[in-house]
Coordinates of C-alpha atoms in Angstrom, one line a residue:
M14 CA -14.5 35.7 39.1
S15 CA -12.1 32.9 39.6
T16 CA -8.7 33.2 41.1
N17 CA -6.8 32.5 37.7
A18 CA -9.0 35.1 36.1
R19 CA -8.1 37.6 38.6
D20 CA -4.3 36.8 38.4
A21 CA -4.5 37.2 34.6
G22 CA -6.4 40.5 34.9
A23 CA -3.7 41.7 37.4
L24 CA -0.9 40.9 34.9
A25 CA -2.4 42.2 32.0
P26 CA -1.3 45.9 32.3
P27 CA 2.2 45.4 32.9
L28 CA 2.5 42.8 30.1
D29 CA 0.6 45.1 27.9
Y30 CA 3.2 47.9 28.9
L31 CA 6.4 45.7 28.3
D32 CA 4.7 44.5 24.8
Q33 CA 4.1 48.0 23.6
R34 CA 7.8 48.9 24.3
T35 CA 9.4 45.7 23.2
G36 CA 7.2 43.7 20.8
L37 CA 7.9 40.6 22.7
A38 CA 4.5 39.3 22.3
K39 CA 5.0 38.4 18.6
V40 CA 8.3 37.1 19.4
L41 CA 7.0 34.9 22.2
K42 CA 4.0 33.9 20.1
E43 CA 6.3 32.6 17.3
F44 CA 8.7 31.1 19.8
S45 CA 5.9 29.1 21.6
R46 CA 4.8 27.4 18.2
K47 CA 8.3 26.4 17.3
I48 CA 8.2 22.6 16.7
F49 CA 10.7 20.3 18.3
P50 CA 10.8 16.4 17.4
D51 CA 10.4 13.9 20.0
H52 CA 13.2 11.8 20.5
W53 CA 15.0 10.8 23.6
S54 CA 18.6 11.4 22.3
F55 CA 17.6 15.0 21.8
L56 CA 17.6 15.2 25.5
L57 CA 21.3 14.8 25.9
G58 CA 21.9 18.4 25.0
E59 CA 19.4 19.4 27.8
I60 CA 21.1 17.2 30.3
A61 CA 24.3 19.3 29.5
L62 CA 22.4 22.3 29.9
F63 CA 20.6 21.5 33.2
S64 CA 23.8 20.2 34.7
F65 CA 25.6 23.6 33.9
I66 CA 22.6 25.4 35.5
V67 CA 23.4 23.1 38.8
L68 CA 26.9 24.0 38.4
L69 CA 26.3 27.8 38.5
L70 CA 24.0 27.4 41.4
T71 CA 26.3 25.3 43.6
G72 CA 29.4 27.3 42.5
T73 CA 27.8 30.4 43.5
F74 CA 27.3 29.0 47.0
I75 CA 31.0 27.6 47.1
S76 CA 32.5 30.8 46.2
L77 CA 31.1 32.6 49.2
F78 CA 33.5 30.5 51.4
F79 CA 36.3 29.5 49.4
V80 CA 39.4 31.6 49.7
P81 CA 41.7 31.6 46.6
S82 CA 44.9 32.3 48.2
M83 CA 48.3 30.4 48.5
D84 CA 49.4 32.0 51.7
E85 CA 50.5 29.5 54.2
V86 CA 48.1 29.0 57.5
T87 CA 48.1 26.5 60.5
Y88 CA 44.9 24.3 60.3
S89 CA 43.0 24.5 63.7
G90 CA 39.7 23.3 62.4
P91 CA 37.4 20.3 63.8
L92 CA 39.4 17.7 61.6
A93 CA 41.8 15.9 64.0
T94 CA 44.1 14.4 61.3
M95 CA 44.8 17.8 60.0
Q96 CA 45.7 19.6 63.2
G97 CA 48.6 21.8 63.2
V98 CA 49.4 21.0 59.5
E99 CA 50.7 23.8 57.3
M100 CA 48.6 24.5 54.3
S101 CA 47.5 27.3 52.0
K102 CA 44.3 29.2 52.5
A103 CA 42.7 27.5 49.6
F104 CA 43.0 24.1 51.2
D105 CA 42.1 25.5 54.6
S106 CA 39.0 27.0 53.4
T107 CA 38.0 24.0 51.4
L108 CA 38.2 22.1 54.7
H109 CA 36.0 24.6 56.3
L110 CA 33.5 24.5 53.7
S111 CA 33.3 20.8 53.9
F112 CA 33.1 20.3 57.8
E113 CA 32.0 23.7 59.2
V114 CA 29.5 25.2 56.7
T115 CA 26.1 23.8 56.9
G116 CA 25.4 22.0 53.6
G117 CA 28.9 22.7 52.4
L118 CA 30.1 19.1 51.6
L119 CA 26.8 18.5 49.9
M120 CA 27.4 21.6 47.5
R121 CA 30.9 20.7 46.9
Q122 CA 30.1 17.1 46.0
M123 CA 27.0 18.1 43.8
H124 CA 29.3 20.5 42.1
H125 CA 31.9 18.0 41.2
W126 CA 29.2 15.5 40.1
A127 CA 27.5 17.9 37.9
A128 CA 30.9 18.8 36.4
L129 CA 31.5 15.2 35.7
I130 CA 28.1 14.9 34.1
F131 CA 28.1 18.3 32.1
I132 CA 31.2 17.1 30.2
G133 CA 29.9 13.5 29.9
A134 CA 26.7 14.8 28.3
I135 CA 28.7 17.1 25.9
V136 CA 30.6 14.1 24.7
V137 CA 27.7 11.9 24.3
H138 CA 25.6 14.6 22.6
M139 CA 28.4 15.3 20.3
F140 CA 28.9 11.6 19.4
R141 CA 25.1 11.5 18.5
I142 CA 25.5 14.5 16.3
F143 CA 28.5 13.0 14.7
F144 CA 27.0 9.5 14.0
T145 CA 23.8 10.9 12.7
G146 CA 25.3 13.5 10.5
A147 CA 23.5 16.4 12.4
F148 CA 26.6 18.6 11.8
R149 CA 26.0 18.8 7.9
K150 CA 24.7 22.1 6.2
P151 CA 23.6 24.3 7.7
R152 CA 24.7 23.3 11.0
E153 CA 28.5 23.5 10.7
I154 CA 28.7 26.5 12.8
N155 CA 26.9 24.9 15.5
W156 CA 29.1 22.0 15.5
I157 CA 32.1 24.3 15.9
I158 CA 30.4 25.9 18.9
G159 CA 29.6 22.7 20.5
F160 CA 33.3 21.7 20.0
T161 CA 34.4 24.8 21.5
L162 CA 32.2 24.3 24.4
L163 CA 33.6 20.8 24.9
I164 CA 37.2 22.6 25.1
L165 CA 35.8 25.2 27.6
G166 CA 34.3 22.3 29.7
L167 CA 37.6 20.7 29.9
A168 CA 39.3 23.8 30.8
E169 CA 36.5 24.6 33.2
G170 CA 36.8 21.2 34.9
F171 CA 40.4 21.2 35.0
S172 CA 40.7 24.7 36.6
G173 CA 38.1 23.9 39.4
Y174 CA 39.8 20.5 40.2
S175 CA 42.9 22.4 40.7
L176 CA 41.6 24.8 43.2
P177 CA 41.6 23.0 46.4
D178 CA 45.6 23.0 46.3
D179 CA 45.5 19.3 47.6
V180 CA 48.1 16.4 46.7
L181 CA 46.2 15.3 43.9
S182 CA 45.4 18.6 42.1
G183 CA 48.8 19.5 42.8
N184 CA 50.3 16.9 41.0
G185 CA 48.1 17.5 38.1
L186 CA 49.3 21.3 38.1
R187 CA 52.9 19.6 38.1
I188 CA 52.0 17.5 35.0
T189 CA 50.5 20.6 33.5
D190 CA 53.9 22.5 34.1
G191 CA 55.8 19.7 32.4
V192 CA 53.6 19.6 29.5
V193 CA 54.0 23.4 28.9
K194 CA 57.6 23.4 29.5
S195 CA 58.1 21.0 26.8
I196 CA 57.0 23.1 24.1
P197 CA 60.1 24.1 22.1
I198 CA 61.4 27.7 22.5
I199 CA 58.3 29.2 24.2
G200 CA 57.6 26.6 26.9
S201 CA 59.6 28.0 29.8
Y202 CA 58.5 31.5 29.1
L203 CA 54.9 30.2 28.9
S204 CA 55.3 28.3 32.3
Y205 CA 56.6 31.4 34.1
F206 CA 53.7 33.4 32.7
I207 CA 51.1 31.0 33.8
F208 CA 52.5 30.3 37.2
G209 CA 53.8 33.8 38.0
G210 CA 57.4 32.4 38.3
E211 CA 58.8 28.9 39.1
F212 CA 56.4 26.2 39.8
P213 CA 54.2 26.2 41.8
G214 CA 54.7 29.9 42.9
Q215 CA 51.8 32.1 44.8
H216 CA 49.7 33.2 42.0
I217 CA 48.3 30.0 40.1
I218 CA 45.3 29.4 42.6
P219 CA 44.1 32.9 42.4
R220 CA 44.6 32.9 38.6
L221 CA 42.6 29.6 38.3
F222 CA 40.0 30.9 40.3
T223 CA 39.4 34.2 38.1
V224 CA 39.4 31.7 35.0
H225 CA 37.0 29.2 36.9
I226 CA 34.4 31.6 38.1
L227 CA 34.6 34.4 35.5
L228 CA 36.2 33.8 32.2
V229 CA 35.3 30.3 31.2
P230 CA 31.6 30.5 32.5
A231 CA 31.2 33.7 30.6
L232 CA 32.3 32.1 27.4
I233 CA 30.3 28.9 28.1
L234 CA 27.1 31.1 28.7
G235 CA 27.6 33.1 25.5
L236 CA 28.2 30.0 23.2
I237 CA 25.2 28.3 25.1
G238 CA 22.9 31.3 24.2
L239 CA 24.5 31.3 20.5
H240 CA 24.0 27.6 20.2
L241 CA 20.4 27.6 21.4
F242 CA 19.8 30.7 19.1
L243 CA 20.8 28.7 16.0
V244 CA 18.9 25.8 17.1
V245 CA 15.8 27.8 17.3
L246 CA 16.6 29.8 14.1
Q247 CA 17.1 26.6 12.0
K248 CA 14.9 23.8 11.8
H249 CA 15.6 21.0 14.2
T250 CA 16.9 17.9 13.0
Q251 CA 14.7 14.7 13.1
F252 CA 15.4 11.1 12.5
P253 CA 13.9 9.6 9.2
G254 CA 10.5 8.2 9.4
A255 CA 7.0 8.5 7.5
G256 CA 6.1 11.9 6.6
R257 CA 9.3 13.4 7.7
T258 CA 11.4 15.3 5.1
N259 CA 14.0 18.2 4.7
K260 CA 11.0 20.5 4.4
N261 CA 9.0 19.9 7.6
V262 CA 9.5 19.1 11.3
V263 CA 7.4 16.5 12.9
G264 CA 6.9 17.2 16.7
Y265 CA 5.6 19.0 19.4
P266 CA 5.5 22.9 20.1
I267 CA 7.6 24.4 22.8
F268 CA 4.7 25.5 24.9
P269 CA 2.9 23.6 26.6
V270 CA 4.4 20.2 25.6
Y271 CA 8.1 20.6 25.3
A272 CA 8.3 23.4 27.9
A273 CA 6.6 21.0 30.5
K274 CA 9.0 18.2 29.6
Q275 CA 12.1 20.3 30.0
A276 CA 10.8 21.6 33.3
G277 CA 10.3 17.9 34.6
M278 CA 13.7 17.0 33.0
F279 CA 15.6 19.7 35.1
F280 CA 14.0 18.7 38.5
I281 CA 14.9 15.3 37.6
I282 CA 18.4 16.1 36.8
F283 CA 18.8 18.3 40.2
G284 CA 17.2 15.6 42.1
V285 CA 19.8 12.9 40.9
L286 CA 22.8 15.2 41.5
A287 CA 21.6 16.0 44.9
L288 CA 21.1 12.3 45.7
M289 CA 24.7 11.7 44.4
G290 CA 26.2 14.6 46.1
A291 CA 24.5 13.3 49.4
T292 CA 25.2 9.8 49.1
M293 CA 28.6 9.3 47.0
T294 CA 31.9 10.7 48.2
I295 CA 34.0 12.3 45.6
N296 CA 37.5 14.1 45.9
P297 CA 37.8 13.7 49.5
V298 CA 40.8 16.0 49.8
W299 CA 41.2 15.7 53.7
N300 CA 42.4 12.2 52.9
Y301 CA 45.2 13.5 50.6
G302 CA 46.3 16.4 52.4
P303 CA 47.7 19.8 51.2
Y304 CA 49.8 19.9 48.2
D305 CA 53.4 18.6 48.8
P306 CA 55.6 17.5 45.8
S307 CA 57.3 14.7 48.0
P308 CA 54.2 12.1 48.4
I309 CA 54.2 10.0 45.4
S310 CA 51.8 6.7 45.4
A311 CA 49.9 4.6 42.8
G312 CA 46.1 5.3 42.4
A313 CA 46.5 8.9 41.6
Q314 CA 44.3 9.7 38.5
P315 CA 42.4 12.7 37.4
D316 CA 38.8 13.0 36.6
W317 CA 37.6 10.8 33.6
Y318 CA 37.7 13.5 31.0
M319 CA 41.5 14.1 31.5
L320 CA 42.4 10.4 31.8
F321 CA 43.2 10.2 28.0
L322 CA 45.8 12.6 28.4
E323 CA 47.3 10.8 31.5
G324 CA 47.3 7.5 29.6
A325 CA 49.0 8.9 26.6
L326 CA 51.9 10.2 29.0
R327 CA 52.0 6.7 30.7
L328 CA 52.2 5.0 27.4
T329 CA 55.1 7.0 25.6
P330 CA 58.5 5.7 26.1
G331 CA 61.1 7.8 28.1
F332 CA 63.7 7.5 25.5
L333 CA 62.0 9.7 23.2
E334 CA 63.8 12.7 25.0
V335 CA 66.7 14.0 23.0
V336 CA 69.4 16.9 23.4
I337 CA 69.9 18.9 20.3
G338 CA 72.6 21.7 20.7
G339 CA 72.4 21.7 24.3
Y340 CA 68.7 22.0 24.5
T341 CA 66.5 19.3 25.6
L342 CA 63.6 18.4 23.4
S343 CA 61.1 16.1 25.6
L344 CA 59.3 14.4 22.7
N345 CA 58.2 11.8 25.1
I346 CA 55.9 14.7 26.7
L347 CA 55.4 16.9 23.6
I348 CA 54.2 14.1 21.4
P349 CA 51.4 12.6 23.7
A350 CA 50.5 15.7 25.5
V351 CA 50.4 18.4 22.7
V352 CA 50.8 17.1 19.2
V353 CA 48.6 14.1 19.1
P354 CA 45.8 15.7 21.1
G355 CA 46.1 18.8 18.9
L356 CA 45.8 16.8 15.7
L357 CA 42.8 14.8 16.9
F358 CA 40.7 17.9 18.2
T359 CA 41.7 19.8 15.1
S360 CA 40.2 16.7 13.0
M361 CA 37.1 16.7 15.2
A362 CA 36.7 20.6 14.5
L363 CA 37.2 20.2 10.9
Y364 CA 35.4 16.9 10.2
P365 CA 32.0 18.5 8.8
F366 CA 34.1 20.3 6.3
I367 CA 36.3 17.4 5.4
E368 CA 33.1 15.1 4.8
S369 CA 31.3 17.8 2.8
W370 CA 34.6 18.3 0.6
A371 CA 34.9 14.6 0.0
S372 CA 31.2 14.2 -0.9
G373 CA 30.7 17.5 -2.9
D374 CA 27.2 17.8 -1.2
K375 CA 26.2 21.2 -0.7
R376 CA 22.6 20.9 0.0
E377 CA 20.9 21.6 3.4
H378 CA 19.9 18.4 5.4
H379 CA 17.5 18.3 8.1
V380 CA 16.8 14.6 8.2
L381 CA 19.5 12.7 10.1
D382 CA 21.3 9.7 8.7
R383 CA 20.9 6.1 10.2
P384 CA 24.6 5.4 11.3
R385 CA 24.4 2.1 9.1
N386 CA 24.0 4.4 6.0
A387 CA 27.3 6.3 6.6
P388 CA 29.6 3.4 7.2
V389 CA 33.1 5.0 7.1
R390 CA 31.7 7.8 9.3
T391 CA 30.5 5.3 11.9
A392 CA 33.8 3.5 11.6
L393 CA 35.8 6.4 12.3
G394 CA 33.7 7.3 15.3
Y395 CA 34.2 4.0 16.8
S396 CA 37.7 4.1 16.0
L397 CA 38.2 7.1 18.0
L398 CA 36.0 5.5 20.9
S399 CA 38.4 2.6 20.8
V400 CA 41.5 4.9 21.1
F401 CA 39.8 6.9 24.2
L402 CA 39.0 3.6 26.0
V403 CA 42.8 2.3 25.6
L404 CA 44.0 5.7 26.6
V405 CA 41.5 5.9 29.7
L406 CA 42.7 2.3 30.8
A407 CA 46.3 3.1 30.3
G408 CA 45.7 6.2 32.7
T409 CA 44.7 3.7 35.2
N410 CA 47.4 1.0 34.6
D411 CA 48.8 1.2 38.3
I412 CA 45.2 0.5 39.6
I413 CA 44.9 -2.6 37.1
A414 CA 48.3 -3.9 38.2
T415 CA 47.6 -3.6 42.1
H416 CA 44.0 -4.9 41.8
F417 CA 44.6 -7.9 39.6
S418 CA 48.2 -8.6 40.7
L419 CA 49.7 -8.3 37.2
S420 CA 52.9 -6.8 35.8
I421 CA 52.6 -3.1 35.1
E422 CA 55.3 -3.5 32.3
A423 CA 53.0 -6.0 30.7
I424 CA 50.1 -4.1 31.1
T425 CA 51.9 -0.9 29.4
W426 CA 53.1 -3.0 26.5
T427 CA 49.7 -4.5 25.9
F428 CA 48.1 -1.0 25.7
R429 CA 51.0 0.4 23.6
V430 CA 50.2 -2.4 21.1
L431 CA 46.3 -2.0 21.4
I432 CA 46.6 1.8 20.8
F433 CA 47.7 1.0 17.2
V434 CA 46.0 -2.3 16.5
L435 CA 42.6 -1.9 18.1
P436 CA 41.4 1.3 16.1
V437 CA 42.3 -0.5 12.8
V438 CA 40.4 -3.6 13.9
T439 CA 37.4 -1.5 15.2
F440 CA 37.3 0.6 12.0
T441 CA 37.2 -2.6 9.9
V442 CA 34.6 -4.4 11.8
A443 CA 32.3 -1.3 12.3
K444 CA 32.3 -0.7 8.4
R445 CA 31.7 -4.2 7.7
V446 CA 28.7 -4.4 10.3
A447 CA 27.3 -1.1 8.9
L448 CA 27.6 -2.4 5.3
G449 CA 26.0 -5.7 6.4
L450 CA 23.0 -3.9 8.1
Q451 CA 22.4 -1.9 4.9
R452 CA 22.5 -5.4 2.7
K453 CA 19.9 -6.7 5.4
D454 CA 17.8 -3.8 4.9
R455 CA 17.9 -3.9 1.2
E456 CA 17.0 -7.6 1.5
M457 CA 13.9 -6.9 3.8
V458 CA 12.7 -4.2 1.5
L459 CA 12.8 -6.6 -1.5
H460 CA 11.6 -9.8 0.2
G461 CA 10.0 -8.7 3.8
H462 CA 10.5 -10.2 7.0
E463 CA 11.4 -13.8 7.4
T464 CA 8.5 -15.7 9.2
G465 CA 10.3 -18.8 9.5
K466 CA 7.4 -20.7 7.9
I467 CA 8.1 -23.2 5.1
V468 CA 5.3 -24.1 2.7
R469 CA 5.0 -27.1 0.5
F470 CA 3.0 -26.9 -2.7
D471 CA 1.4 -29.8 -4.5
T472 CA 4.2 -29.6 -7.2
G473 CA 6.7 -30.4 -4.4
E474 CA 8.1 -27.0 -4.3
Y475 CA 9.0 -25.6 -0.9
I476 CA 9.0 -21.8 -0.3
E477 CA 9.5 -19.5 2.7
V478 CA 6.5 -17.4 3.5
H479 CA 7.7 -13.7 4.0
Q480 CA 5.6 -10.9 5.7
P481 CA 5.7 -7.7 3.6
L482 CA 7.0 -4.5 5.2
D483 CA 4.5 -2.0 6.2
E484 CA 4.8 1.6 4.5
E485 CA 6.6 3.1 7.3
E486 CA 9.2 0.3 7.7
R487 CA 9.8 0.4 3.8
W488 CA 10.3 4.2 3.9
L489 CA 12.7 3.9 6.7
R490 CA 14.9 1.7 4.7
V491 CA 14.8 3.2 1.3
Q492 CA 14.5 7.2 2.1
H493 CA 18.4 7.7 2.1
E494 CA 20.0 8.6 -1.1
P495 CA 23.1 6.9 -2.5
R496 CA 26.6 8.2 -1.7
R497 CA 29.1 7.8 -4.7
P498 CA 32.7 8.9 -4.9
I499 CA 33.5 12.1 -7.0
P500 CA 34.6 11.0 -10.3
L501 CA 38.2 12.0 -11.3
L502 CA 38.2 14.0 -14.7
P503 CA 41.1 13.3 -17.1
A504 CA 44.5 14.9 -16.4
Q505 CA 44.4 16.6 -19.7
N506 CA 41.6 18.4 -21.6
E507 CA 40.5 17.5 -25.2
R508 CA 43.5 19.5 -26.6
G509 CA 46.1 17.4 -24.7
V510 CA 46.7 20.4 -22.0
R511 CA 47.1 19.4 -18.5
R512 CA 44.0 20.6 -16.7
P513 CA 44.5 23.0 -13.9
G514 CA 43.7 21.9 -10.4
Y515 CA 44.2 18.1 -11.4
R516 CA 46.5 17.4 -8.4
R517 CA 43.8 18.9 -5.9
D518 CA 41.1 17.2 -7.8
A519 CA 43.1 13.9 -7.5
I520 CA 43.5 14.2 -3.8
R521 CA 39.8 15.0 -3.5
S522 CA 38.9 11.9 -5.5
R523 CA 41.0 9.6 -3.4
V524 CA 39.5 10.9 -0.1
S525 CA 36.2 10.5 -1.7
R526 CA 36.8 7.0 -2.7
F527 CA 37.9 6.2 1.0
F528 CA 34.6 7.5 2.2
Y529 CA 32.2 6.1 -0.5
A530 CA 33.8 3.2 -2.7
D531 CA 32.3 0.8 -0.5
R532 CA 28.7 1.1 -0.6
V533 CA 25.4 -0.6 -0.7
E534 CA 23.0 1.0 -3.3
P535 CA 19.6 1.7 -1.6
V536 CA 16.6 0.1 -3.4
T537 CA 15.1 1.7 -6.4
P538 CA 11.2 2.0 -7.0
A539 CA 11.9 -0.1 -10.1
E540 CA 13.6 -2.9 -8.3
L541 CA 10.8 -2.9 -5.7
A542 CA 8.2 -3.2 -8.0
A543 CA 10.0 -6.0 -10.0
A544 CA 10.5 -7.9 -6.5
Q545 CA 7.1 -7.7 -5.5
A546 CA 6.0 -9.0 -9.0
H547 CA 8.4 -11.8 -9.0
G548 CA 8.0 -12.8 -5.2
G549 CA 4.3 -12.4 -4.8
H550 CA 3.7 -15.9 -4.4
D551 CA 6.2 -16.2 -1.6
E552 CA 3.7 -13.9 0.4
I553 CA 0.8 -16.3 -0.1
S554 CA -0.2 -17.8 3.5
A555 CA -0.6 -21.6 3.8
S556 CA -4.3 -21.3 4.3
Q557 CA -4.8 -20.3 0.6
H558 CA -3.7 -23.6 -0.8
D559 CA -6.0 -26.5 -0.9
A560 CA -2.9 -28.8 -1.8
P561 CA -1.3 -30.9 1.1
E562 CA 1.3 -28.7 2.6
L563 CA 3.9 -28.8 5.2
T564 CA 4.4 -25.6 7.6
A565 CA 7.2 -25.6 10.3
T566 CA 9.7 -23.2 11.7
R567 CA 12.9 -22.7 10.0
E568 CA 14.7 -24.2 13.0
G569 CA 12.5 -27.3 12.9
S570 CA 13.0 -27.8 9.2
S571 CA 16.8 -27.5 9.7
A572 CA 16.7 -30.1 12.6
G573 CA 14.9 -32.5 10.4

């Protein structure tokens, strides 16, 4: 008997015992046969998941040595530059972990890099879902879950970033205190509640530690579980292609193919993060020192995912602060840090419902859109990216000024103009490009690929030889359904009575026209048949003619 057979026999009794009491065999059998499509972009979610697992592993190690206390101590460790410096126990334990615990600095840096990649993977994953329309029915709930995971990821990153109690993280908390206090009426009370008194107080680090290692991770774990459950419960989306419809999934089963790929993916991500943690220094708090509100210098930026907020604050003019009835209303903080992000994030969360309302489409969708076939959605996504890019660059305006010897005032005013101009330009260009690609697809379906060959007949006629598309290429370009604006019914019925709900329908019609007024209709079967019948001679190769002929590339004929 082989070793594998003996091992299987040894495992049979406990597995049978477990199955008789839980019925897991049937569930595992169905789960192992679940089909998942194969495309590189579907791994973006797995990158986020595996980065979070690395965060849990490294965070557990770090929590064994970190002391979440703001009590003052005098440093007496091996770091010469910090000898005799007064600091909090939180900062002291961070230095102890970095310089005295074996592998401590590696764990800290792996943890930090994993956090950056975790949030980055969520952002890119959500953009993939957005551009391909994977949020449509029945996946609106999963979009909300993903959006909530993004917000929780930002909260988890910020809370962990603030724990070392160094100068950089302390300045971030100082900004947070100012943002909270800018909220009318409740701002001061909310700040006292968060910090346990006047900033910085003695309670913020222990509270952030509880949020960072317990509250937010528990919520993230629960939402990840719910997200994966819905992915398994619903059919996985797939990109359009031959044989792929809303009623099937073309791909591989979870076991053994997909499971093997995911296991390999995890070890690759773990290895890359370990390499980054070992070779790339990040957040060297010993260079900054313990938190002290007096040091102010250029070059202080938060992690990339919070740079948009930093940039928004730097771009807003200070004169927006007003005094009403003896109370200061800091609009220069409230608008960029609370109002604008609130509106943007709310729009992101509600977008699936807005598009569904504008299209009137209530059907289930399991085949993804090509971004070119949803030009307004694609243009909106690129506009949001352009805003984010401008705000990130604005958050580094001092770095740009010092490194390139430019005026910081000129840089700031440039970004103030771009924040309004660039999204409009980006939207217009992206929309026109998407429509142009649709027209190109339509032309290719009707006429085929341009070969660059010119043929002359004995009659003196010149034609360009086109290569017909194969079935899969043609299907990819004609499978999508046309999207048209919702027509607006007359304001009055046939009896001259004003129709109830007309104003709401008028608003819906305007929104629908914004999304779908500019469109390119996909090729119909009748149009394709007519094009093939009319243009058949264009597809004849030169070798089929006995008459004298001239064949040249398009470039060559143009040059002549």
